[in-house]
């Protein structure tokens, strides 16, 4: 892994942050995190010019690193405060996880795909990020470590998995794209003080499918 982060990378990253702002991302802490994390290091064949375009990109095993706008928007909607316990479903490249850690979260990240799991578990700590890594079906959540202040799903679900709602704290927030296998609507589910659930909708996105028992199977 090449950790070099030179002036060119930093310049490209500043441009990316400006692009995200112009697309409506307002959360300064999220923008600062994206401005700090060397996204090009997450690309295997470091095509640096690609790393700082606002585009999704293949990371192998048929999976993608989410588009920076999508990472920014989900992070903004998740409203992470320092010290919060956050569950991420779909570790993938680890980029979204790095953003959550820059926001001060204590992160539990779970990945279904063994090759990606191993690669990301090796790579993130070398970059200084030490979440708790799990291999398995995140559509069931992580009951042994619940409850979570925040849960973020980074793959498209056919519906909102019941176990994830059950594993939220009171006041907890779940951000999840839900829909068919082409496009999904971004949902923000909040568990209210009385235990009831509120749902807000934030437009269409396109994710790879959430697999597993509460996903597409
Ligand atoms: N957050 C990632 C996005 C990766 S794409 C990033 O920043 O790069 C979505 C990931 O979800 C893929 O790696 C896919 O393997 C994983 N995934 C799909 N279904 C899953 C499940 N049921 N449990 C855990 N991970 C899952």
Short mmCIF file of C-alpha atoms and ligand atoms in Angstrom, two decimals:
data_model
loop_
_atom_site.label_atom_id
_atom_site.label_comp_id
_atom_site.label_asym_id
_atom_site.label_seq_id
_atom_site.Cartn_x
_atom_site.Cartn_y
_atom_site.Cartn_z
CA UNK A 1 0.00 0.00 0.00
CA UNK A 2 1.33 3.41 -1.01
CA UNK A 3 0.43 6.03 1.59
CA UNK A 4 1.96 8.94 -0.29
CA UNK A 5 -0.29 12.01 -0.13
CA UNK A 6 1.29 14.79 -2.16
CA UNK A 7 0.28 18.33 -3.17
CA UNK A 8 -1.45 17.03 -6.29
CA UNK A 9 -3.63 14.70 -4.22
CA UNK A 10 -4.39 17.45 -1.75
CA UNK A 11 -5.31 19.86 -4.53
CA UNK A 12 -7.63 17.33 -6.18
CA UNK A 13 -9.22 16.70 -2.78
CA UNK A 14 -9.86 20.40 -2.18
CA UNK A 15 -11.64 20.51 -5.54
CA UNK A 16 -13.74 17.49 -4.60
CA UNK A 17 -14.81 19.21 -1.36
CA UNK A 18 -15.82 22.32 -3.33
CA UNK A 19 -17.84 20.13 -5.73
CA UNK A 20 -19.63 18.45 -2.82
CA UNK A 21 -20.45 21.86 -1.32
CA UNK A 22 -21.85 23.03 -4.65
CA UNK A 23 -24.01 19.88 -4.75
CA UNK A 24 -25.54 20.84 -1.39
CA UNK A 25 -23.44 19.17 1.31
CA UNK A 26 -23.43 21.58 4.25
CA UNK A 27 -22.05 19.69 7.24
CA UNK A 28 -18.61 21.23 7.86
CA UNK A 29 -17.36 18.24 9.83
CA UNK A 30 -18.24 15.86 7.00
CA UNK A 31 -16.54 18.14 4.45
CA UNK A 32 -13.47 18.35 6.68
CA UNK A 33 -13.30 14.55 6.94
CA UNK A 34 -13.49 14.15 3.16
CA UNK A 35 -10.88 16.90 2.80
CA UNK A 36 -8.58 14.97 5.10
CA UNK A 37 -8.87 11.31 4.03
CA UNK A 38 -6.58 10.26 1.12
CA UNK A 39 -9.25 8.59 -1.03
CA UNK A 40 -6.70 7.58 -3.67
CA UNK A 41 -5.10 5.16 -1.19
CA UNK A 42 -8.37 3.15 -1.27
CA UNK A 43 -7.93 2.38 -4.97
CA UNK A 44 -6.00 -0.71 -5.89
CA UNK A 45 -4.48 0.48 -9.12
CA UNK A 46 -4.24 4.02 -7.83
CA UNK A 47 -5.74 5.87 -10.78
CA UNK A 48 -5.39 9.06 -8.84
CA UNK A 49 -7.40 11.13 -11.29
CA UNK A 50 -10.37 8.78 -10.71
CA UNK A 51 -10.09 8.83 -6.95
CA UNK A 52 -11.11 12.47 -6.73
CA UNK A 53 -13.95 12.50 -9.21
CA UNK A 54 -17.40 12.44 -7.69
CA UNK A 55 -18.03 8.93 -8.97
CA UNK A 56 -18.46 5.40 -7.64
CA UNK A 57 -15.68 3.03 -8.64
CA UNK A 58 -15.13 -0.77 -8.75
CA UNK A 59 -13.13 -2.17 -5.81
CA UNK A 60 -13.14 -5.80 -6.99
CA UNK A 61 -15.41 -8.74 -6.14
CA UNK A 62 -18.21 -6.99 -8.05
CA UNK A 63 -18.44 -4.24 -5.41
CA UNK A 64 -17.91 -0.48 -5.54
CA UNK A 65 -16.55 2.32 -3.39
CA UNK A 66 -19.56 4.65 -3.07
CA UNK A 67 -19.58 8.00 -4.85
CA UNK A 68 -18.17 10.77 -2.61
CA UNK A 69 -21.49 12.66 -2.76
CA UNK A 70 -23.30 9.56 -1.49
CA UNK A 71 -20.79 9.06 1.34
CA UNK A 72 -21.10 12.74 2.27
CA UNK A 73 -24.91 12.73 2.15
CA UNK A 74 -25.28 9.55 4.20
CA UNK A 75 -22.75 10.85 6.74
CA UNK A 76 -24.57 14.18 6.99
CA UNK A 77 -27.96 12.47 7.47
CA UNK A 78 -26.49 10.17 10.11
CA UNK A 79 -25.58 13.18 12.30
CA UNK A 80 -22.70 11.47 14.12
CA UNK A 81 -21.40 13.05 17.33
CA UNK A 82 -17.99 12.23 18.82
CA UNK A 83 -18.07 9.14 21.01
CA UNK A 84 -21.17 7.64 19.43
CA UNK A 85 -21.31 3.91 18.78
CA UNK A 86 -21.95 3.39 15.08
CA UNK A 87 -22.68 0.22 13.10
CA UNK A 88 -21.77 0.26 9.41
CA UNK A 89 -23.19 -2.49 7.19
CA UNK A 90 -21.02 -3.03 4.09
CA UNK A 91 -17.39 -2.19 4.97
CA UNK A 92 -16.39 -2.46 1.29
CA UNK A 93 -13.24 -0.40 0.70
CA UNK A 94 -13.37 1.09 4.21
CA UNK A 95 -13.69 4.66 2.94
CA UNK A 96 -17.06 5.38 4.55
CA UNK A 97 -15.74 3.82 7.74
CA UNK A 98 -12.79 6.23 7.71
CA UNK A 99 -15.22 9.16 7.40
CA UNK A 100 -17.20 7.89 10.41
CA UNK A 101 -13.99 7.59 12.42
CA UNK A 102 -12.93 11.12 11.48
CA UNK A 103 -16.33 12.21 12.89
CA UNK A 104 -15.25 10.73 16.20
CA UNK A 105 -17.39 7.61 16.17
CA UNK A 106 -16.52 4.26 17.66
CA UNK A 107 -17.26 2.09 14.61
CA UNK A 108 -18.40 -1.52 14.23
CA UNK A 109 -18.20 -2.41 10.55
CA UNK A 110 -19.43 -5.64 9.01
CA UNK A 111 -18.73 -7.06 5.53
CA UNK A 112 -20.26 -10.10 3.83
CA UNK A 113 -17.59 -10.63 1.19
CA UNK A 114 -14.49 -12.42 2.66
CA UNK A 115 -11.93 -11.01 0.19
CA UNK A 116 -13.01 -7.41 0.84
CA UNK A 117 -13.25 -8.09 4.56
CA UNK A 118 -9.64 -9.32 4.71
CA UNK A 119 -8.27 -6.55 2.53
CA UNK A 120 -9.99 -3.73 4.42
CA UNK A 121 -9.17 -5.20 7.83
CA UNK A 122 -5.50 -5.11 6.84
CA UNK A 123 -5.54 -1.72 5.16
CA UNK A 124 -7.51 0.62 7.45
CA UNK A 125 -5.25 0.13 10.51
CA UNK A 126 -2.21 0.93 8.32
CA UNK A 127 -3.89 4.27 7.64
CA UNK A 128 -4.46 4.79 11.35
CA UNK A 129 -8.15 3.76 11.47
CA UNK A 130 -9.03 1.04 13.96
CA UNK A 131 -12.72 0.12 13.88
CA UNK A 132 -14.05 -3.24 15.06
CA UNK A 133 -14.19 -5.49 11.98
CA UNK A 134 -16.71 -8.28 11.46
CA UNK A 135 -17.26 -10.79 8.67
CA UNK A 136 -20.86 -11.86 8.18
CA UNK A 137 -24.42 -10.97 7.27
CA UNK A 138 -24.95 -7.40 8.44
CA UNK A 139 -28.61 -7.40 7.38
CA UNK A 140 -29.18 -9.01 10.80
CA UNK A 141 -27.21 -6.25 12.51
CA UNK A 142 -24.77 -7.17 15.25
CA UNK A 143 -27.04 -8.17 18.17
CA UNK A 144 -24.17 -9.08 20.53
CA UNK A 145 -22.92 -5.45 20.43
CA UNK A 146 -26.29 -3.64 20.27
CA UNK A 147 -27.66 -1.10 20.89
CA UNK A 148 -26.13 1.44 18.49
CA UNK A 149 -26.57 5.22 18.45
CA UNK A 150 -26.34 5.18 14.69
CA UNK A 151 -26.62 2.52 11.96
CA UNK A 152 -25.62 3.14 8.34
CA UNK A 153 -26.34 0.67 5.54
CA UNK A 154 -24.19 1.16 2.43
CA UNK A 155 -25.94 -1.36 0.17
CA UNK A 156 -29.48 -1.24 -1.28
CA UNK A 157 -32.09 -3.08 0.80
CA UNK A 158 -35.45 -4.43 -0.43
CA UNK A 159 -37.04 -3.13 2.80
CA UNK A 160 -35.91 -1.92 6.23
CA UNK A 161 -34.61 -4.94 8.19
CA UNK A 162 -36.52 -5.25 11.47
CA UNK A 163 -33.40 -6.31 13.49
CA UNK A 164 -31.70 -3.00 12.64
CA UNK A 165 -34.55 -0.98 14.13
CA UNK A 166 -34.49 -3.24 17.19
CA UNK A 167 -30.75 -2.56 17.63
CA UNK A 168 -31.10 1.27 17.74
CA UNK A 169 -30.88 3.18 21.01
CA UNK A 170 -33.77 5.48 21.96
CA UNK A 171 -33.04 8.60 19.92
CA UNK A 172 -31.00 6.43 17.55
CA UNK A 173 -30.88 6.96 13.78
CA UNK A 174 -30.72 4.47 10.90
CA UNK A 175 -29.79 5.67 7.39
CA UNK A 176 -30.58 3.09 4.71
CA UNK A 177 -31.20 3.08 0.96
CA UNK A 178 -34.31 1.02 0.23
CA UNK A 179 -35.89 0.08 -3.10
CA UNK A 180 -35.37 -2.30 -6.02
CA UNK A 181 -32.04 -3.40 -7.51
CA UNK A 182 -31.78 -0.39 -9.84
CA UNK A 183 -32.55 2.55 -7.57
CA UNK A 184 -33.28 3.11 -3.93
CA UNK A 185 -34.68 5.94 -1.84
CA UNK A 186 -32.52 7.16 1.03
CA UNK A 187 -34.45 6.70 4.28
CA UNK A 188 -33.68 8.12 7.69
CA UNK A 189 -35.42 6.21 10.47
CA UNK A 190 -35.43 7.69 13.98
CA UNK A 191 -36.37 5.79 17.12
CA UNK A 192 -38.29 8.32 19.25
CA UNK A 193 -38.34 8.68 23.03
CA UNK A 194 -41.62 6.72 23.27
CA UNK A 195 -40.14 3.91 21.15
CA UNK A 196 -42.17 4.86 18.05
CA UNK A 197 -40.45 5.21 14.66
CA UNK A 198 -40.29 8.23 12.33
CA UNK A 199 -39.28 7.96 8.69
CA UNK A 200 -37.95 10.71 6.40
CA UNK A 201 -37.03 10.39 2.70
CA UNK A 202 -34.09 11.99 0.94
CA UNK A 203 -34.22 11.16 -2.76
CA UNK A 204 -32.92 8.45 -5.04
CA UNK A 205 -29.55 6.75 -5.06
CA UNK A 206 -28.09 3.64 -6.66
CA UNK A 207 -26.26 1.06 -4.53
CA UNK A 208 -25.09 -2.52 -5.01
CA UNK A 209 -27.62 -4.95 -3.45
CA UNK A 210 -27.70 -5.73 0.26
CA UNK A 211 -27.34 -9.49 0.52
CA UNK A 212 -28.22 -11.81 3.38
CA UNK A 213 -31.33 -12.96 5.20
CA UNK A 214 -32.93 -9.48 5.48
CA UNK A 215 -31.56 -8.36 2.12
CA UNK A 216 -31.91 -9.87 -1.35
CA UNK A 217 -30.73 -13.28 -0.05
N1 LIG B 1 -19.11 1.54 2.61
C1 LIG B 1 -18.44 0.99 1.44
C2 LIG B 1 -19.44 0.74 0.33
C3 LIG B 1 -19.21 -0.58 -0.31
S1 LIG B 1 -20.45 -1.17 -1.40
C4 LIG B 1 -17.29 1.88 1.00
O1 LIG B 1 -17.15 2.98 1.52
O2 LIG B 1 -16.50 1.47 0.15
C5 LIG B 1 -21.43 -2.17 -0.34
C6 LIG B 1 -20.76 -3.30 0.39
O3 LIG B 1 -21.77 -3.99 1.13
C7 LIG B 1 -20.09 -4.35 -0.48
O4 LIG B 1 -18.76 -4.49 -0.10
C8 LIG B 1 -20.89 -5.63 -0.20
O5 LIG B 1 -20.10 -6.80 -0.21
C9 LIG B 1 -21.42 -5.35 1.20
N2 LIG B 1 -22.60 -6.12 1.60
C10 LIG B 1 -23.67 -6.49 0.85
N3 LIG B 1 -24.55 -7.16 1.61
C11 LIG B 1 -24.05 -7.23 2.87
C12 LIG B 1 -24.50 -7.80 4.11
N4 LIG B 1 -25.66 -8.46 4.21
N5 LIG B 1 -23.71 -7.67 5.20
C13 LIG B 1 -22.53 -7.00 5.13
N6 LIG B 1 -22.06 -6.45 4.00
C14 LIG B 1 -22.80 -6.54 2.87
#
